[in-house]
CSV table of C-alpha atoms in Angstrom, one decimal:
chain,number,residue,atom,x,y,z
A,1181,MET,CA,-42.8,46.2,-26.9
A,1182,THR,CA,-41.9,45.1,-23.4
A,1183,GLY,CA,-38.9,43.1,-24.6
A,1184,ALA,CA,-37.6,46.1,-26.5
A,1185,LEU,CA,-38.0,48.3,-23.4
A,1186,LEU,CA,-36.0,45.8,-21.3
A,1187,THR,CA,-33.3,45.4,-23.9
A,1188,ALA,CA,-32.9,49.2,-24.2
A,1189,PHE,CA,-32.8,49.5,-20.5
A,1190,GLY,CA,-30.1,46.9,-20.4
A,1191,VAL,CA,-27.9,48.7,-22.9
A,1192,LEU,CA,-28.4,52.0,-20.9
A,1193,GLY,CA,-27.4,50.1,-17.8
A,1194,MET,CA,-24.1,49.0,-19.4
A,1195,VAL,CA,-23.3,52.5,-20.6
A,1196,GLY,CA,-24.4,54.2,-17.5
A,1197,GLY,CA,-22.5,51.8,-15.3
A,1198,GLY,CA,-19.2,52.9,-16.9
A,1199,ALA,CA,-19.9,56.5,-16.2
A,1200,LEU,CA,-20.9,55.9,-12.7
A,1201,ALA,CA,-17.8,53.9,-12.0
A,1202,ALA,CA,-15.7,56.8,-13.3
A,1203,HIS,CA,-17.5,59.2,-11.0
A,1204,ALA,CA,-16.9,56.8,-8.0
A,1205,TYR,CA,-13.2,56.6,-8.8
A,1206,SER,CA,-12.9,60.4,-9.1
A,1207,ASN,CA,-14.7,60.9,-5.7
A,1208,SER,CA,-12.5,58.3,-4.1
A,1209,GLN,CA,-9.4,60.3,-4.9
A,1210,GLN,CA,-10.6,63.3,-2.9
A,1211,ASP,CA,-9.1,63.9,0.6
A,1212,VAL,CA,-11.9,65.0,2.9
A,1213,PRO,CA,-11.5,65.5,6.7
A,1214,ASN,CA,-13.4,63.1,8.9
A,1215,ALA,CA,-14.4,60.9,6.0
A,1216,GLU,CA,-12.3,58.0,7.4
A,1217,ALA,CA,-14.2,58.1,10.7
A,1218,TYR,CA,-17.7,58.7,9.3
A,1219,GLY,CA,-17.6,56.2,6.4
A,1220,PRO,CA,-18.0,53.0,8.5
A,1221,VAL,CA,-21.0,54.5,10.5
A,1222,LEU,CA,-22.9,56.4,7.9
A,1223,TRP,CA,-25.3,53.5,7.4
A,1224,ARG,CA,-26.8,54.1,10.8
A,1225,ASN,CA,-26.3,57.9,11.1
A,1226,GLU,CA,-27.8,58.9,7.8
A,1227,SER,CA,-31.6,58.8,7.6
A,1228,ALA,CA,-33.3,56.0,5.7
A,1229,GLU,CA,-34.5,58.6,3.1
A,1230,ARG,CA,-30.9,59.8,2.6
A,1231,LEU,CA,-29.5,56.3,2.2
A,1232,PHE,CA,-32.3,55.4,-0.3
A,1233,PRO,CA,-33.3,58.5,-2.2
A,1234,ALA,CA,-36.9,58.9,-3.5
A,1235,SER,CA,-35.5,58.6,-7.1
A,1236,VAL,CA,-32.3,57.3,-8.5
A,1237,GLY,CA,-30.6,57.7,-11.9
A,1238,ASP,CA,-27.4,57.9,-13.8
A,1239,PRO,CA,-26.1,61.5,-13.7
A,1240,PRO,CA,-24.4,62.7,-16.9
A,1241,ASN,CA,-21.6,64.4,-14.9
A,1242,SER,CA,-20.4,65.2,-11.4
A,1243,GLN,CA,-22.5,68.3,-11.2
A,1244,TYR,CA,-25.6,66.1,-10.7
A,1245,GLU,CA,-26.4,63.8,-7.8
A,1246,VAL,CA,-27.7,60.3,-8.3
A,1247,SER,CA,-30.8,61.5,-6.5
A,1248,ASP,CA,-31.5,64.4,-8.8
A,1249,LYS,CA,-35.1,64.1,-10.2
A,1250,SER,CA,-33.9,65.4,-13.6
A,1251,VAL,CA,-31.9,62.2,-14.1
A,1252,ALA,CA,-34.4,59.8,-12.4
A,1253,GLN,CA,-34.7,56.2,-13.8
A,1254,TRP,CA,-36.0,54.5,-10.7
A,1255,ARG,CA,-38.6,55.5,-8.1
A,1256,ARG,CA,-38.5,54.2,-4.5
A,1257,MET,CA,-41.5,52.1,-3.4
A,1258,GLY,CA,-40.5,51.5,0.2
A,1259,ILE,CA,-37.7,50.8,2.7
A,1260,SER,CA,-37.5,47.7,4.8
A,1261,GLU,CA,-37.3,48.0,8.6
A,1262,ASP,CA,-35.6,44.6,8.9
A,1263,THR,CA,-31.8,44.7,9.0
A,1264,GLU,CA,-30.9,41.1,9.7
A,1265,CYS,CA,-28.3,39.7,7.3
A,1266,SER,CA,-30.2,36.3,7.2
A,1267,LYS,CA,-33.4,38.0,6.2
A,1268,GLY,CA,-31.9,40.4,3.6
A,1269,LEU,CA,-29.8,38.0,1.5
A,1270,SER,CA,-30.3,34.6,0.1
A,1271,GLY,CA,-28.4,31.5,-1.0
A,1272,GLU,CA,-24.7,31.6,-1.4
A,1273,THR,CA,-24.8,35.4,-1.2
A,1274,ARG,CA,-26.0,35.2,2.4
A,1275,LYS,CA,-23.5,32.5,3.2
A,1276,THR,CA,-20.6,34.5,1.8
A,1277,ALA,CA,-21.7,37.7,3.6
A,1278,GLN,CA,-22.0,35.9,6.9
A,1279,GLN,CA,-18.5,34.3,6.5
A,1280,LEU,CA,-17.1,37.8,6.0
A,1281,GLY,CA,-18.8,39.1,9.2
A,1282,CYS,CA,-22.0,40.7,7.9
A,1283,LYS,CA,-23.3,43.2,10.5
A,1284,ALA,CA,-26.5,44.3,8.8
A,1285,VAL,CA,-28.4,44.5,5.5
A,1286,VAL,CA,-30.5,47.5,4.8
A,1287,ARG,CA,-32.9,47.2,1.8
A,1288,ALA,CA,-35.2,49.3,-0.3
A,1289,THR,CA,-37.4,48.5,-3.3
A,1290,TYR,CA,-37.5,50.6,-6.5
A,1291,VAL,CA,-39.6,50.4,-9.7
A,1292,ASP,CA,-38.2,51.8,-13.0
A,1293,LEU,CA,-40.0,54.7,-14.7
A,1294,THR,CA,-41.6,52.4,-17.3
A,1295,GLY,CA,-43.4,50.6,-14.5
A,1296,GLU,CA,-42.1,47.3,-16.0
A,1297,MET,CA,-39.1,46.5,-13.8
A,1298,VAL,CA,-38.8,46.1,-10.0
A,1299,ALA,CA,-35.6,45.9,-8.0
A,1300,THR,CA,-34.5,45.6,-4.4
A,1301,VAL,CA,-31.3,47.3,-3.4
A,1302,ALA,CA,-29.3,46.0,-0.4
A,1303,ILE,CA,-26.5,47.8,1.4
A,1304,VAL,CA,-24.5,45.0,3.0
A,1305,VAL,CA,-22.7,46.3,6.1
A,1306,LEU,CA,-19.3,44.5,6.7
A,1307,PRO,CA,-16.4,44.8,9.2
A,1308,GLU,CA,-14.3,47.9,9.0
A,1309,SER,CA,-11.7,46.6,6.6
A,1310,ALA,CA,-11.3,47.1,2.9
A,1311,SER,CA,-10.8,43.4,2.3
A,1312,ALA,CA,-14.3,42.3,3.4
A,1313,ALA,CA,-16.1,44.7,1.2
A,1314,GLN,CA,-13.7,43.9,-1.7
A,1315,GLU,CA,-14.2,40.2,-1.3
A,1316,MET,CA,-18.0,40.6,-1.2
A,1317,GLY,CA,-17.8,42.7,-4.3
A,1318,GLU,CA,-15.7,40.2,-6.1
A,1319,TYR,CA,-18.2,37.4,-5.2
A,1320,LEU,CA,-21.1,39.5,-6.6
A,1321,GLN,CA,-19.2,40.3,-9.8
A,1322,ASP,CA,-18.3,36.7,-10.3
A,1323,GLN,CA,-21.9,35.7,-9.9
A,1324,SER,CA,-22.9,38.1,-12.7
A,1325,GLY,CA,-20.9,36.0,-15.1
A,1326,GLU,CA,-22.5,32.6,-14.0
A,1327,GLU,CA,-25.0,30.8,-16.3
A,1328,TYR,CA,-27.3,30.6,-13.3
A,1329,PRO,CA,-26.4,33.4,-10.9
A,1330,ASP,CA,-27.4,33.5,-7.3
A,1331,GLY,CA,-30.6,35.5,-6.5
A,1332,ALA,CA,-28.5,37.5,-4.0
A,1333,VAL,CA,-31.1,39.7,-2.4
A,1334,ILE,CA,-34.4,38.7,-0.8
A,1335,PRO,CA,-37.1,41.0,-2.5
A,1336,PHE,CA,-38.8,43.5,-0.2
A,1337,LYS,CA,-42.4,43.7,-1.3
A,1338,VAL,CA,-44.3,46.9,-0.7
A,1339,PRO,CA,-48.2,46.6,-0.3
A,1340,GLY,CA,-50.2,49.1,-2.2
A,1341,THR,CA,-47.5,49.8,-4.8
A,1342,LEU,CA,-46.3,48.2,-8.1
A,1343,ALA,CA,-44.0,46.1,-5.9
A,1344,ALA,CA,-46.9,44.5,-3.9
A,1345,LYS,CA,-46.3,41.1,-5.5
A,1346,TRP,CA,-42.5,41.2,-5.6
A,1347,LYS,CA,-41.1,37.9,-4.3
A,1348,GLU,CA,-38.2,35.5,-4.6
A,1349,ASP,CA,-39.6,33.4,-7.5
A,1350,ARG,CA,-39.9,36.5,-9.6
A,1351,ARG,CA,-36.2,37.4,-9.6
A,1352,ASN,CA,-34.7,37.5,-13.0
A,1353,GLY,CA,-31.3,39.2,-12.5
A,1354,MET,CA,-28.7,40.3,-10.0
A,1355,GLY,CA,-25.7,42.6,-9.8
A,1356,GLY,CA,-23.4,44.0,-7.2
A,1357,VAL,CA,-20.3,45.9,-6.3
A,1358,GLY,CA,-18.0,46.3,-3.3
A,1359,LEU,CA,-16.8,49.6,-1.9
A,1360,GLY,CA,-14.0,49.2,0.6
A,1361,ALA,CA,-11.4,51.5,2.1
A,1362,ASN,CA,-13.3,53.8,4.5
A,1363,LEU,CA,-16.6,52.4,3.3
A,1364,PRO,CA,-17.0,48.8,4.5
A,1365,TYR,CA,-20.1,48.1,2.3
A,1366,ALA,CA,-21.1,46.1,-0.7
A,1367,ILE,CA,-24.2,46.9,-2.8
A,1368,ALA,CA,-26.3,43.9,-4.0
A,1369,VAL,CA,-29.3,44.3,-6.3
A,1370,THR,CA,-31.9,41.8,-7.6
A,1371,THR,CA,-34.3,42.7,-10.4
A,1372,GLY,CA,-37.5,41.2,-11.8
A,1373,ALA,CA,-40.7,42.0,-13.7
A,1374,VAL,CA,-43.5,43.9,-12.0
A,1375,ASP,CA,-46.0,41.6,-13.6
A,1376,GLY,CA,-44.1,38.4,-12.6
A,1377,ARG,CA,-42.8,37.3,-15.9
A,1378,VAL,CA,-39.7,35.2,-15.5
A,1379,SER,CA,-36.6,35.0,-17.7
A,1380,GLY,CA,-35.5,31.9,-19.6
A,1381,ASN,CA,-38.4,31.4,-21.9
A,1382,LEU,CA,-36.9,32.2,-25.3
A,1383,PRO,CA,-36.6,29.6,-28.1
A,1384,ASP,CA,-33.2,27.9,-28.1
A,1385,GLU,CA,-32.1,29.5,-31.3
A,1386,PHE,CA,-32.0,32.9,-29.7
A,1387,GLY,CA,-28.7,34.1,-28.3
A,1388,GLU,CA,-25.2,33.1,-29.0
A,1389,TYR,CA,-24.7,31.9,-25.4
A,1390,GLY,CA,-28.0,30.2,-24.9
A,1391,ALA,CA,-31.6,31.5,-24.7
A,1392,ASP,CA,-31.7,31.7,-20.9
A,1393,VAL,CA,-28.5,33.8,-20.7
A,1394,GLU,CA,-29.6,36.2,-23.4
A,1395,ASP,CA,-33.1,36.6,-21.9
A,1396,ARG,CA,-31.6,37.3,-18.5
A,1397,ARG,CA,-29.1,39.9,-19.8
A,1398,PRO,CA,-31.3,43.0,-19.6
A,1399,TRP,CA,-32.2,42.2,-16.0
A,1400,MET,CA,-28.6,41.6,-15.1
A,1401,ASN,CA,-27.5,44.9,-16.8
A,1402,ALA,CA,-30.1,46.9,-15.0
A,1403,ALA,CA,-29.1,45.4,-11.6
A,1404,GLU,CA,-25.5,46.1,-12.3
A,1405,ALA,CA,-26.1,49.7,-13.3
A,1406,LEU,CA,-28.3,50.3,-10.2
A,1407,SER,CA,-25.6,48.8,-7.9
A,1408,LYS,CA,-23.1,51.3,-9.4
A,1409,ALA,CA,-25.5,54.2,-8.9
A,1410,PHE,CA,-25.6,53.3,-5.2
A,1411,HIS,CA,-21.8,53.0,-5.2
A,1412,VAL,CA,-21.6,56.6,-6.3
A,1413,HIS,CA,-24.4,57.7,-3.9
A,1414,ILE,CA,-22.8,56.1,-0.8
A,1415,THR,CA,-19.4,57.4,-1.7
A,1416,ARG,CA,-20.8,60.9,-1.9
A,1417,LEU,CA,-22.6,60.6,1.4
A,1418,GLU,CA,-19.3,59.9,3.1
A,1419,ARG,CA,-18.2,63.4,2.0
């Protein structure tokens, strides 16, 4: 039953991700006064609750916000107070971000509405140039196609919640996207199972591209969809 839920969520992630990307592109075409000046500083001028809404989902159209409860797919468990790049990212993701001039990493942890999947979302703050955010986004996108992708984000565990035991060795998937232009940010996400199950334990005959890859796919799709949801959300905050 759990496997079916994860697979279904992965498919929804792929479908939803496309819709969210379209919304983001549409928003990026709008010409709004002061957006150019506000975009690079919104990460420290918006409240933590505004950056990381209590619930997040895939809106069916532009009339809905990502944070609308009626489209909720994820619930926020907590927001990290630590914004150091070295403590928010791991492995090659951290190294890449630091090479690009990472200024800060703000994180929050969410659990999906089934209570099965946990995710930490990181907003990576980069220098005020489109290239840094784009390069970071390209790195994250490339990782999603690797047989063994980098974990990307250090999980933020939240005591007293479903994310109380969320830690690095429970990560099963990752995803990410770069913003750019007036928004020098990249969104990186890592996902795992609330109960600590790890991917890569399917028999070899499962999956055209290998059991490990197929078992990881739902986690990867969910992380990708969540990163695109935050792409839309941050773009709209700029307005």
